[in-house]
């Protein structure tokens, strides 16, 4: 049973437009959420995170929104750039970000930025 | 470099053989994680080490999998009698408590069992 779901395996967005990546979770014990970005043949790199006590966190072109009642979060990238083309993983934790249970990841969304 | 390193980067082995994967965490990071990513799947948490403490092995997929961490630094993940379903990318991550949210990942070891 998948506790973190990314229902879009891929997403194509034109350069300069907004990219919106979605993530749903089922475990109400999750209290910390993260987005990781992964290029081929490399390990995932941390992008942005949000605690369950907040509903928005912003870092430059990246904003993460959390809707606890809907158990849904989204990552907004604006404006989208060619270098943003990668696989994006949503991850969650019930131990304020990691600890002994590790992170629970979604299957990822492959974002393709078209020129 | 100062990042997490893993070796080998690629490993091809025959079914039934044992393999050993290595992870060198970022210097000073006491927390170390192993994950695996099978084709088309997300990352699956395997095991967590905090310093020299004995790990919780309940996340390991079978008793053919074992992991150890020597001196609170380097870790090895051993898979005995490999099966084709063990084929995956094995990723190691480290971080420094109390901030365990941002895990720094290595490039992974791609294991192929023929």
Short mmCIF file of N, CA and C in Angstrom, two decimals, chain A residues 32 34 36 38 41-44 46 89 96-103 105-107, chain B residues 33 35 37 40-43 45 48 56 91 99-108:
data_model
loop_
_atom_site.label_atom_id
_atom_site.label_comp_id
_atom_site.label_asym_id
_atom_site.label_seq_id
_atom_site.Cartn_x
_atom_site.Cartn_y
_atom_site.Cartn_z
N UNK A 32 6.22 15.87 8.17
CA UNK A 32 7.27 16.61 7.47
C UNK A 32 7.33 16.10 6.05
N UNK A 34 9.03 16.61 1.99
CA UNK A 34 10.19 17.10 1.26
C UNK A 34 10.03 16.82 -0.23
N UNK A 36 12.57 16.13 -3.55
CA UNK A 36 13.92 15.87 -4.03
C UNK A 36 13.89 15.88 -5.55
N UNK A 38 16.03 14.61 -9.04
CA UNK A 38 17.03 13.61 -9.43
C UNK A 38 17.31 13.66 -10.92
N UNK A 41 21.58 9.00 -13.35
CA UNK A 41 22.88 8.53 -12.86
C UNK A 41 23.40 9.33 -11.67
N UNK A 42 22.54 10.12 -11.05
CA UNK A 42 22.94 10.83 -9.84
C UNK A 42 21.97 10.49 -8.71
N UNK A 43 22.40 10.72 -7.48
CA UNK A 43 21.50 10.56 -6.36
C UNK A 43 20.53 11.72 -6.26
N UNK A 44 19.41 11.54 -5.57
CA UNK A 44 18.47 12.66 -5.38
C UNK A 44 19.13 13.80 -4.60
N UNK A 46 18.20 17.33 -2.35
CA UNK A 46 17.14 18.01 -1.62
C UNK A 46 16.80 19.33 -2.30
N UNK A 89 10.85 13.75 -6.75
CA UNK A 89 10.28 12.83 -5.79
C UNK A 89 9.70 13.60 -4.61
N UNK A 96 9.56 14.12 12.14
CA UNK A 96 10.11 15.44 11.88
C UNK A 96 11.25 15.41 10.89
N UNK A 97 11.15 14.52 9.92
CA UNK A 97 12.09 14.60 8.82
C UNK A 97 13.03 13.44 8.63
N UNK A 98 12.84 12.35 9.30
CA UNK A 98 13.76 11.24 9.00
C UNK A 98 13.83 10.30 10.15
N UNK A 99 14.92 10.24 10.84
CA UNK A 99 15.04 9.36 11.98
C UNK A 99 14.98 7.90 11.60
N UNK A 100 14.59 7.10 12.53
CA UNK A 100 14.73 5.66 12.40
C UNK A 100 13.83 5.05 11.32
N UNK A 101 12.78 5.76 10.91
CA UNK A 101 11.89 5.20 9.90
C UNK A 101 12.25 5.64 8.49
N UNK A 102 13.28 6.44 8.35
CA UNK A 102 13.66 6.92 7.03
C UNK A 102 12.58 7.81 6.44
N UNK A 103 12.69 8.04 5.16
CA UNK A 103 11.71 8.81 4.42
C UNK A 103 10.89 7.86 3.56
N UNK A 105 8.97 7.62 0.11
CA UNK A 105 9.00 8.33 -1.17
C UNK A 105 7.85 7.92 -2.08
N UNK A 106 7.44 8.87 -2.92
CA UNK A 106 6.57 8.55 -4.04
C UNK A 106 7.39 7.99 -5.19
N UNK A 107 6.70 7.62 -6.28
CA UNK A 107 7.39 7.00 -7.42
C UNK A 107 8.07 8.02 -8.32
N UNK B 33 21.62 6.17 6.00
CA UNK B 33 20.44 5.45 5.52
C UNK B 33 20.80 4.67 4.27
N UNK B 35 18.67 2.98 0.97
CA UNK B 35 17.42 2.86 0.23
C UNK B 35 17.70 2.05 -1.02
N UNK B 37 16.00 1.59 -5.12
CA UNK B 37 15.01 2.02 -6.10
C UNK B 37 14.94 0.98 -7.20
N UNK B 40 11.07 1.86 -12.07
CA UNK B 40 9.72 2.42 -12.07
C UNK B 40 9.12 2.64 -10.70
N UNK B 41 9.92 2.47 -9.68
CA UNK B 41 9.41 2.63 -8.31
C UNK B 41 10.08 3.81 -7.62
N UNK B 42 9.51 4.20 -6.50
CA UNK B 42 10.15 5.21 -5.67
C UNK B 42 11.23 4.58 -4.82
N UNK B 43 11.87 5.38 -4.00
CA UNK B 43 12.92 4.87 -3.13
C UNK B 43 12.28 4.13 -1.96
N UNK B 45 12.93 2.56 1.72
CA UNK B 45 13.83 2.62 2.87
C UNK B 45 14.19 1.21 3.32
N UNK B 48 18.61 2.09 8.79
CA UNK B 48 19.11 3.36 9.32
C UNK B 48 20.14 3.07 10.41
N UNK B 56 17.91 -0.91 13.36
CA UNK B 56 16.65 -1.65 13.27
C UNK B 56 16.62 -2.31 11.89
N UNK B 91 20.86 3.14 -2.94
CA UNK B 91 21.27 4.49 -2.60
C UNK B 91 21.56 4.61 -1.11
N UNK B 99 19.07 17.69 12.80
CA UNK B 99 18.41 17.92 11.53
C UNK B 99 18.52 16.65 10.70
N UNK B 100 17.53 15.81 10.73
CA UNK B 100 17.55 14.59 9.92
C UNK B 100 16.66 14.72 8.71
N UNK B 101 16.16 15.95 8.45
CA UNK B 101 15.26 16.09 7.33
C UNK B 101 15.99 16.10 6.01
N UNK B 102 17.04 16.85 5.90
CA UNK B 102 17.76 16.95 4.64
C UNK B 102 18.78 15.84 4.55
N UNK B 103 18.45 14.81 3.81
CA UNK B 103 19.37 13.70 3.64
C UNK B 103 20.17 13.91 2.36
N UNK B 104 21.46 13.72 2.46
CA UNK B 104 22.35 13.89 1.32
C UNK B 104 22.65 12.51 0.73
N UNK B 105 22.29 12.37 -0.53
CA UNK B 105 22.39 11.07 -1.18
C UNK B 105 23.68 10.91 -1.97
N UNK B 106 24.16 9.68 -2.02
CA UNK B 106 25.23 9.33 -2.93
C UNK B 106 24.66 9.04 -4.31
N UNK B 107 25.53 8.74 -5.27
CA UNK B 107 25.07 8.50 -6.65
C UNK B 107 24.44 7.14 -6.85
N UNK B 108 24.61 6.25 -5.87
CA UNK B 108 23.98 4.94 -5.97
C UNK B 108 24.87 3.88 -6.61
#
